[in-house]
């Protein structure tokens, strides 16, 4: 992430079987977001130690205002069907 970028993170806490079943559709949805925004980066991350945590991270360029985006809200809505959701926007810390 460069200093002009900001991050939107949507995380869900569920059970491994529920997440495994939902993962193919989620990967497709994230690939669509990634393809539709050439200047943004989207990725799906799995917690390294707890298999019940999954996150989607969207890295947005500086020319888009930091906020919960339509794309992030759609992912959060999908996640709400799977478990407990945390949706946050992160900006670079000032030096």
Short mmCIF file of C-alpha atoms in Angstrom, two decimals, residues 12-59:
data_model
loop_
_atom_site.label_atom_id
_atom_site.label_comp_id
_atom_site.label_asym_id
_atom_site.label_seq_id
_atom_site.Cartn_x
_atom_site.Cartn_y
_atom_site.Cartn_z
CA UNK A 12 -16.45 -12.34 9.12
CA UNK A 13 -16.11 -14.76 12.03
CA UNK A 14 -17.93 -18.03 11.44
CA UNK A 15 -17.21 -21.75 11.32
CA UNK A 16 -14.86 -23.42 8.84
CA UNK A 17 -17.61 -25.50 7.14
CA UNK A 18 -19.79 -22.42 6.59
CA UNK A 19 -16.90 -20.43 5.15
CA UNK A 20 -15.74 -23.30 2.93
CA UNK A 21 -19.22 -23.52 1.40
CA UNK A 22 -19.40 -19.76 0.79
CA UNK A 23 -15.84 -19.30 -0.48
CA UNK A 24 -16.37 -20.04 -4.22
CA UNK A 25 -19.13 -17.42 -4.55
CA UNK A 26 -17.11 -14.94 -2.49
CA UNK A 27 -14.01 -15.40 -4.65
CA UNK A 28 -16.13 -14.73 -7.73
CA UNK A 29 -17.62 -11.58 -6.19
CA UNK A 30 -14.20 -10.26 -5.19
CA UNK A 31 -12.80 -11.03 -8.67
CA UNK A 32 -15.64 -8.94 -10.15
CA UNK A 33 -14.81 -6.02 -7.86
CA UNK A 34 -11.12 -6.33 -8.76
CA UNK A 35 -11.89 -6.41 -12.49
CA UNK A 36 -14.37 -3.53 -12.41
CA UNK A 37 -12.01 -1.09 -10.65
CA UNK A 38 -8.67 -0.97 -12.43
CA UNK A 39 -7.17 1.33 -9.79
CA UNK A 40 -8.32 -0.75 -6.81
CA UNK A 41 -6.97 -4.04 -5.48
CA UNK A 42 -9.19 -6.67 -3.90
CA UNK A 43 -8.17 -9.82 -2.08
CA UNK A 44 -9.61 -12.52 0.14
CA UNK A 45 -7.57 -13.43 3.21
CA UNK A 46 -7.95 -16.32 5.62
CA UNK A 47 -6.73 -16.01 9.20
CA UNK A 48 -3.43 -17.88 9.57
CA UNK A 49 -4.45 -19.64 12.78
CA UNK A 50 -8.23 -19.50 13.12
CA UNK A 51 -9.98 -21.15 10.18
CA UNK A 52 -13.27 -19.45 11.07
CA UNK A 53 -12.03 -15.95 10.17
CA UNK A 54 -12.15 -14.65 6.62
CA UNK A 55 -11.56 -11.11 5.37
CA UNK A 56 -11.91 -9.19 2.17
CA UNK A 57 -9.46 -6.32 1.82
CA UNK A 58 -10.07 -3.59 -0.74
CA UNK A 59 -7.16 -1.20 -1.36
#
